[in-house]
CSV table of N, CA and C in Angstrom, one decimal:
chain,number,residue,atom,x,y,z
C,1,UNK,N,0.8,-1.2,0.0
C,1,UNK,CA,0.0,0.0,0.0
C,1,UNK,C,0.9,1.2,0.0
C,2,UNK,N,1.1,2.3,-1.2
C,2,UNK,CA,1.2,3.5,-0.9
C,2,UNK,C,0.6,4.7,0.0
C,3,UNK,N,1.1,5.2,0.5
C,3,UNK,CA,0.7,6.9,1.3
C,3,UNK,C,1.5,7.6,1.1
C,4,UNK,N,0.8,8.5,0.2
C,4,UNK,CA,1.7,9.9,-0.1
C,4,UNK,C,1.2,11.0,0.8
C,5,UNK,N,2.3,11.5,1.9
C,5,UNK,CA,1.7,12.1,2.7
C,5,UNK,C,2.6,13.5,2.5
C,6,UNK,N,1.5,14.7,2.2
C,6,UNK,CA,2.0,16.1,2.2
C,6,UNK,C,2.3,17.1,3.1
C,7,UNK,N,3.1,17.8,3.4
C,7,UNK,CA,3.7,19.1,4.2
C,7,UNK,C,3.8,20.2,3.6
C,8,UNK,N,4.0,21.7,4.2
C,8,UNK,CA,3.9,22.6,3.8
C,8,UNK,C,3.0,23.8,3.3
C,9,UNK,N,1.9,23.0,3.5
C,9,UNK,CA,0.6,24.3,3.2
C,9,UNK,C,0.7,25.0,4.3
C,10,UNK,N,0.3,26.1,4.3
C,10,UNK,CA,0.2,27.4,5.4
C,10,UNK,C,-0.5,28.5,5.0
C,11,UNK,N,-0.7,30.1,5.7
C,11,UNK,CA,-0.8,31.6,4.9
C,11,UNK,C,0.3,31.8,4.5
C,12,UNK,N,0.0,32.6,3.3
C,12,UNK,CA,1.2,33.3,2.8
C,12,UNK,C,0.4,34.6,2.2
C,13,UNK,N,1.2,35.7,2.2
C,13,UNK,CA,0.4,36.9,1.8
C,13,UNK,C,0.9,36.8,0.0
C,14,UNK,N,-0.1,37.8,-0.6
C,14,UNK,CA,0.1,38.0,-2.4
C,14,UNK,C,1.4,38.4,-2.1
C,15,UNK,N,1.9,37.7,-3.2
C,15,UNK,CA,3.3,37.6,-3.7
C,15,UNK,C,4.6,36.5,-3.3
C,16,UNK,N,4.1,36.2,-1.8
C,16,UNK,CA,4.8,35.1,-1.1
C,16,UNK,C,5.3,33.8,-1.7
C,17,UNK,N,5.8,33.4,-1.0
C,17,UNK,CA,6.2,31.6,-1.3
C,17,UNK,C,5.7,30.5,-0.5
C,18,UNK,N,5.7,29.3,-0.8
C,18,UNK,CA,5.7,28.4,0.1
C,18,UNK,C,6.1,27.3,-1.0
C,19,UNK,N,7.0,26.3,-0.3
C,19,UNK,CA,7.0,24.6,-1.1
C,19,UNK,C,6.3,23.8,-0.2
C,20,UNK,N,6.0,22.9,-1.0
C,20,UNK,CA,5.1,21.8,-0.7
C,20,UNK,C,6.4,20.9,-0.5
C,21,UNK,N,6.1,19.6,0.2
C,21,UNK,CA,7.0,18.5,0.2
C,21,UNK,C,5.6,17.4,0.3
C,22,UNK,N,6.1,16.0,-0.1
C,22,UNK,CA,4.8,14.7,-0.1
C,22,UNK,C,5.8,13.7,-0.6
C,23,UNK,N,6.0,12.9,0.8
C,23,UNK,CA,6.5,11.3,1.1
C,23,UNK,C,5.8,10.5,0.6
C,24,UNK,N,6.1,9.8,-0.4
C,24,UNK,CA,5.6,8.3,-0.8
C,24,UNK,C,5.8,7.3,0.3
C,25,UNK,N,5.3,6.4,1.2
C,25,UNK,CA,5.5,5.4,2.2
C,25,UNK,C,5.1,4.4,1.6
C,26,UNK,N,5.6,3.0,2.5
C,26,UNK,CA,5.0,1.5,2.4
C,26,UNK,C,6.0,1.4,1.5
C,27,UNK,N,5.7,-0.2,1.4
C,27,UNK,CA,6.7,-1.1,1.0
C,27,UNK,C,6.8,-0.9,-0.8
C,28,UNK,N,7.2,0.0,-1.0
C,28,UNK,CA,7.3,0.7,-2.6
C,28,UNK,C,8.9,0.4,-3.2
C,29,UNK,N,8.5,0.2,-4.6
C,29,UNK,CA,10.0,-0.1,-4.9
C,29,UNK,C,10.4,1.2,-6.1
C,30,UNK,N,9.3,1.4,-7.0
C,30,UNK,CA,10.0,2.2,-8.2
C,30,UNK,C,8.8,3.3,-8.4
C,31,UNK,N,8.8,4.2,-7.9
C,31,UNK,CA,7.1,5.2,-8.3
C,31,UNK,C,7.7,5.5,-9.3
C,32,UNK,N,6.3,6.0,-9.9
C,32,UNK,CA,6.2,6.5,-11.7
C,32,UNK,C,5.8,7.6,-11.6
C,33,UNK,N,4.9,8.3,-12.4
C,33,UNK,CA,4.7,9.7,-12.4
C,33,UNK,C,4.4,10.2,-10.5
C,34,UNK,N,4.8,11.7,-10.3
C,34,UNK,CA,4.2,12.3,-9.3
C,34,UNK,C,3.6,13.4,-9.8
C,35,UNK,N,2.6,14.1,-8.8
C,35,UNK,CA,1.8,15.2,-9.3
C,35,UNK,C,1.4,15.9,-8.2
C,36,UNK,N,0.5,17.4,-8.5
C,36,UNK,CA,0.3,17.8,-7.9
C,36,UNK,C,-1.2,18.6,-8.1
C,37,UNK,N,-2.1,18.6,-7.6
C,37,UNK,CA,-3.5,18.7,-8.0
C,37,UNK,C,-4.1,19.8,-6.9
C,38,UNK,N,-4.8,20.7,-6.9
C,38,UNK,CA,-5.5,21.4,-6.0
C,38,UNK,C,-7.1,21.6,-6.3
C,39,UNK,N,-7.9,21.9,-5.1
C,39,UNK,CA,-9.3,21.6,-5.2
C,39,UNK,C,-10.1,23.3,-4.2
C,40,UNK,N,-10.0,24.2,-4.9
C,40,UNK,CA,-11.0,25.0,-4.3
C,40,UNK,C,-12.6,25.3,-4.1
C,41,UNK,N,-12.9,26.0,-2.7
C,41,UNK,CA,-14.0,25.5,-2.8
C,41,UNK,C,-14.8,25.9,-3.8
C,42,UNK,N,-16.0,24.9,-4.1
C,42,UNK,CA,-16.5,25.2,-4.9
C,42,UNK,C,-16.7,24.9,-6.5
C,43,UNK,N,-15.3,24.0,-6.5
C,43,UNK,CA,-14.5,24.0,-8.4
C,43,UNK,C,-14.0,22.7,-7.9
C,44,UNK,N,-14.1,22.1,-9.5
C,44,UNK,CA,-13.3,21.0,-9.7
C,44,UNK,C,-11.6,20.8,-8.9
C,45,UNK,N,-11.6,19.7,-8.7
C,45,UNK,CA,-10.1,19.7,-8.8
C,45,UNK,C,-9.2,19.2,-9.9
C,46,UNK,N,-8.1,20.2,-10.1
C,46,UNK,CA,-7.5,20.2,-11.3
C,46,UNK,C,-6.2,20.2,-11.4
C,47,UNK,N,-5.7,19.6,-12.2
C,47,UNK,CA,-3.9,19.4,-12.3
C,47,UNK,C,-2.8,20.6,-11.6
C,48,UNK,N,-2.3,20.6,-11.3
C,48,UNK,CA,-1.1,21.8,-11.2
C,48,UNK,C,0.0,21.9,-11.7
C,49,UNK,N,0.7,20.7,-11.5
C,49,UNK,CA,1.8,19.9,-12.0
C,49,UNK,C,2.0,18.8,-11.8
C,50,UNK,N,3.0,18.3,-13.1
C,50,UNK,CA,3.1,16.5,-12.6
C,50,UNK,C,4.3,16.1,-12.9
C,51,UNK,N,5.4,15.2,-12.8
C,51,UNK,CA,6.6,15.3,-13.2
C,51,UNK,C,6.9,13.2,-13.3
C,52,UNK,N,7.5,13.3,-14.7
C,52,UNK,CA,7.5,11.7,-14.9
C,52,UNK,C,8.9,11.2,-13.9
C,53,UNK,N,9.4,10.0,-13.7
C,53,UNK,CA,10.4,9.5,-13.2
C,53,UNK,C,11.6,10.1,-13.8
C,54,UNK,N,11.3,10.2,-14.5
C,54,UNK,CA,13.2,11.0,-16.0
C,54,UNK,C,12.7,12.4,-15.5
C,55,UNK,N,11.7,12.8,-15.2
C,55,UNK,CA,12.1,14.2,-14.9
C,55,UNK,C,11.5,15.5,-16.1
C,56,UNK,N,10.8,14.5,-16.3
C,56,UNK,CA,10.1,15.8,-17.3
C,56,UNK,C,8.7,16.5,-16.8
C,57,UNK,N,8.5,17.5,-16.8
C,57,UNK,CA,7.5,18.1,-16.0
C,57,UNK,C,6.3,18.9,-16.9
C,58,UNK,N,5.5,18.7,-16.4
C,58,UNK,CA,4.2,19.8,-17.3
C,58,UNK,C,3.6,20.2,-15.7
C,59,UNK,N,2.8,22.0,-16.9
C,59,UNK,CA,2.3,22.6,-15.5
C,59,UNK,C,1.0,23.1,-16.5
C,60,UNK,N,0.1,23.5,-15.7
C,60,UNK,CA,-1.0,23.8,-15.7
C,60,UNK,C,-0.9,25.5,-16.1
C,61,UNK,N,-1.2,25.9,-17.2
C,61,UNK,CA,-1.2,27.7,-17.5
C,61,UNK,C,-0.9,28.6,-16.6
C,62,UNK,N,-1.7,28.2,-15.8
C,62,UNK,CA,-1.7,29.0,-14.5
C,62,UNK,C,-1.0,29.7,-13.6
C,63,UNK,N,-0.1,28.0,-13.6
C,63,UNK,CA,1.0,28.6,-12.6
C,63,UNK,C,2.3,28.2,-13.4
C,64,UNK,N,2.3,28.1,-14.5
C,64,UNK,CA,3.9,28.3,-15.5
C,64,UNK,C,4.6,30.1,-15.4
C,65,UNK,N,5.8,29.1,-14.8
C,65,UNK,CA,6.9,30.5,-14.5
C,65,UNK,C,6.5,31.1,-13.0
C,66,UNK,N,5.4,30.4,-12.4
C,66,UNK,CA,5.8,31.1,-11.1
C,66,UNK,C,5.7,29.4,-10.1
C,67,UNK,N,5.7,28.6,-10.9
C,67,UNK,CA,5.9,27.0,-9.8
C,67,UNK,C,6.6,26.4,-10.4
C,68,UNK,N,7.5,25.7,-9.5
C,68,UNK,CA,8.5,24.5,-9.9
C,68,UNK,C,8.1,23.1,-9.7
C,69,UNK,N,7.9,22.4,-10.0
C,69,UNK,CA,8.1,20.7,-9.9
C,69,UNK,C,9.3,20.2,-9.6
C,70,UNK,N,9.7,19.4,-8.4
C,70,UNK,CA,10.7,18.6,-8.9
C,70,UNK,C,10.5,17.6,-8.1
C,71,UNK,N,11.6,16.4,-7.9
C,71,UNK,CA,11.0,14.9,-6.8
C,71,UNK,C,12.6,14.0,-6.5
C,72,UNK,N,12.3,13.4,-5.9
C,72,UNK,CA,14.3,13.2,-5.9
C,72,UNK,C,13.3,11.6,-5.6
C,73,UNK,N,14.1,10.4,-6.1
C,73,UNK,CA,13.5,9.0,-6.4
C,73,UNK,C,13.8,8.3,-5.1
C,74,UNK,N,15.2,8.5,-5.1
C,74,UNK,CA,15.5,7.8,-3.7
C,74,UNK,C,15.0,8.2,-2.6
C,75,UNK,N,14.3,9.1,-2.2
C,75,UNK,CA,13.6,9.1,-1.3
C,75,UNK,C,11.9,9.3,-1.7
C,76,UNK,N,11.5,8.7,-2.7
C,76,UNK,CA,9.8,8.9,-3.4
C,76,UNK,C,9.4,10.0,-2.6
C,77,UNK,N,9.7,11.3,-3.1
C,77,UNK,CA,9.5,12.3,-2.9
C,77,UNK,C,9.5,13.5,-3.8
C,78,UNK,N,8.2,14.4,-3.7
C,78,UNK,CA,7.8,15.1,-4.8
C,78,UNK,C,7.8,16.5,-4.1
C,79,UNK,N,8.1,17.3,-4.7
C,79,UNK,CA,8.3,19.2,-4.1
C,79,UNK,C,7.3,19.9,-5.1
C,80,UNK,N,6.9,20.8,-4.3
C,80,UNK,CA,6.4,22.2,-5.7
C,80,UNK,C,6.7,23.5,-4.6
C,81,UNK,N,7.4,24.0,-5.2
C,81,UNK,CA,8.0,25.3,-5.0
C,81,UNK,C,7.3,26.4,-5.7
C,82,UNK,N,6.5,27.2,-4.9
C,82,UNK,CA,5.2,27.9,-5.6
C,82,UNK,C,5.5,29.8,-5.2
C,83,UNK,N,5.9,30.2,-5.8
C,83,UNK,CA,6.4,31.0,-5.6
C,83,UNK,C,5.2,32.3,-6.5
C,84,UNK,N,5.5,33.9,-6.3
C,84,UNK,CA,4.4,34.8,-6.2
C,84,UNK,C,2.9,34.5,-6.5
C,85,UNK,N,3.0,33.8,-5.0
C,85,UNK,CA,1.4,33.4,-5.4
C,85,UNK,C,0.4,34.5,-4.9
C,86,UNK,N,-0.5,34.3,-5.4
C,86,UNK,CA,-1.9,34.6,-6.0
C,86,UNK,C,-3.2,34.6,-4.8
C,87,UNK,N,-4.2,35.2,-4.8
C,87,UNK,CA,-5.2,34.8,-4.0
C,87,UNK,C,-5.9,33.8,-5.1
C,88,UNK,N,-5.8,33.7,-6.0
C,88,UNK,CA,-6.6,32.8,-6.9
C,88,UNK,C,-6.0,31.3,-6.7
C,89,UNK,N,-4.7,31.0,-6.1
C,89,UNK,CA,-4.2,29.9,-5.8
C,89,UNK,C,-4.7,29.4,-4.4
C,90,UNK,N,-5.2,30.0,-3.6
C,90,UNK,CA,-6.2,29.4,-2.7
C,90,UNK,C,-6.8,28.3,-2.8
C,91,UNK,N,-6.3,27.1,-2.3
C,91,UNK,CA,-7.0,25.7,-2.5
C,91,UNK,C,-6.2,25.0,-1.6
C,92,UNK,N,-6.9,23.7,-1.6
C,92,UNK,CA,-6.3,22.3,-1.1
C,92,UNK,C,-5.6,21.3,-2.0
C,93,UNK,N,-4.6,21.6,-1.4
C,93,UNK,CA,-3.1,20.9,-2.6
C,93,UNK,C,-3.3,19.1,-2.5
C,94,UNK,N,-3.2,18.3,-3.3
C,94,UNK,CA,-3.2,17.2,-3.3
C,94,UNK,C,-1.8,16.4,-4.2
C,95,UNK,N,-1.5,15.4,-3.0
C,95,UNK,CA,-0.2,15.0,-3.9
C,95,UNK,C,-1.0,13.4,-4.6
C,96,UNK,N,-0.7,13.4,-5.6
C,96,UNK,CA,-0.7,11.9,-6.5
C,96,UNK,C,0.4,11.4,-6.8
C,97,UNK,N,0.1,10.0,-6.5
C,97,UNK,CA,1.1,9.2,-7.0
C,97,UNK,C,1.2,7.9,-8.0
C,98,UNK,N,1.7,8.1,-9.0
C,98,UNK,CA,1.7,6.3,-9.6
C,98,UNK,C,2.5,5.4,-9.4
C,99,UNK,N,1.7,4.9,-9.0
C,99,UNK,CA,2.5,3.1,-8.6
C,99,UNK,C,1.9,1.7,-9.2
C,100,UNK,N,3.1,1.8,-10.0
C,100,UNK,CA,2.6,0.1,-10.8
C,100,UNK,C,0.5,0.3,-11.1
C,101,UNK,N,0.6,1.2,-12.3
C,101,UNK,CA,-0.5,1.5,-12.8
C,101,UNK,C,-2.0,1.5,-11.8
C,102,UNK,N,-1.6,2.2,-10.6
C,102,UNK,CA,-2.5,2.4,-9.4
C,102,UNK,C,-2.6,4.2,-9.4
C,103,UNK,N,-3.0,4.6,-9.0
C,103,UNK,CA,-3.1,6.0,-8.7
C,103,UNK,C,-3.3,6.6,-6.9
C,104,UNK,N,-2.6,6.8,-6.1
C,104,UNK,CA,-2.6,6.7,-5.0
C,104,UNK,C,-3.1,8.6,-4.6
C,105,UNK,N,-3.5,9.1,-3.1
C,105,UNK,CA,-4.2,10.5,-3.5
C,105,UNK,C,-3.7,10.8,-1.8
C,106,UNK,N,-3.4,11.7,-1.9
C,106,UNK,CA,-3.0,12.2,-0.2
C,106,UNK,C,-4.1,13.0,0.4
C,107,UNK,N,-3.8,13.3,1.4
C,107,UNK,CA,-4.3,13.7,2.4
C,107,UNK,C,-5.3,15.2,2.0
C,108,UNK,N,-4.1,16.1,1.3
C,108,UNK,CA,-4.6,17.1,0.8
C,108,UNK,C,-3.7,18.3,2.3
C,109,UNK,N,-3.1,19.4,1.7
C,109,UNK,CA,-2.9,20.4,2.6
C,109,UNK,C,-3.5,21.7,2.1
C,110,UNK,N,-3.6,22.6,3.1
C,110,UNK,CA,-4.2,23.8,2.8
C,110,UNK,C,-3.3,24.8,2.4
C,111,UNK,N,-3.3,25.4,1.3
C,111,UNK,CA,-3.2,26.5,0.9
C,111,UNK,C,-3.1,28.1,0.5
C,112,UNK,N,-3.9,29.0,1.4
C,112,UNK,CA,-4.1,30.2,1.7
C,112,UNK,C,-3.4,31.2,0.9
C,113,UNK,N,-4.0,31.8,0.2
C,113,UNK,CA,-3.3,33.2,-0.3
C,113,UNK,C,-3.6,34.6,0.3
C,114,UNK,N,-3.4,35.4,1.4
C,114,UNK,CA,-4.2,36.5,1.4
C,114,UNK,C,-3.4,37.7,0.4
C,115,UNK,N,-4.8,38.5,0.3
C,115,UNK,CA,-4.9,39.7,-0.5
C,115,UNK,C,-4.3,41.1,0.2
């Protein structure tokens, strides 16, 4: 069984930073894609970013050029480094994980932008 469990949500005022960090656990040998998903109230939840095992990354319009993806293997661990954020970035961050064609979903941390 996977558990990707996330850290790092908090307030941050417009313009601020925050990274995310999300441990993959359990008896795991090789994760495949990681990602990053957020859910505001009210709205779908929708991609943010996702980054393959080699390291290739796609991001969501939104936040290209102000968020980074990255994930280091040996420790199944995925980052998003979110930098001049937005009050429109206000959501609940969700880390995904693939494992041997499974889709695993975390906890969810909170997010806060104030204006």
């Amino acid at each position: 069984q996977v558990k990707p469990v996330e850290s790092g949500g908090g307030l941050v005022q417009t313009g601020g930073s925050l990274r995310l960090s999300c441990a993959a656990s359990g008896s795991i040998f090789r994760v495949n894609a990681m990602g990053w998903y957020r859910q505001a109230p009210g709205k779908q939840r929708e991609l943010v970013a996702a980054i393959t095992r080699d390291g290739i990354a796609n991001y969501a319009n939104s936040v290209k050029g102000r968020f980074t993806i990255s994930r280091d293997n040996a420790k199944n661990t995925v980052y998003l480094q979110m930098n001049s954020l937005k009050p429109e970035d206000t959501a609940v961050y969700f880390c995904n994980v693939e494992y041997y064609f499974k889709e695993y979903w975390g906890q969810g941390t909170q997010v806060t932008v104030s204006s």
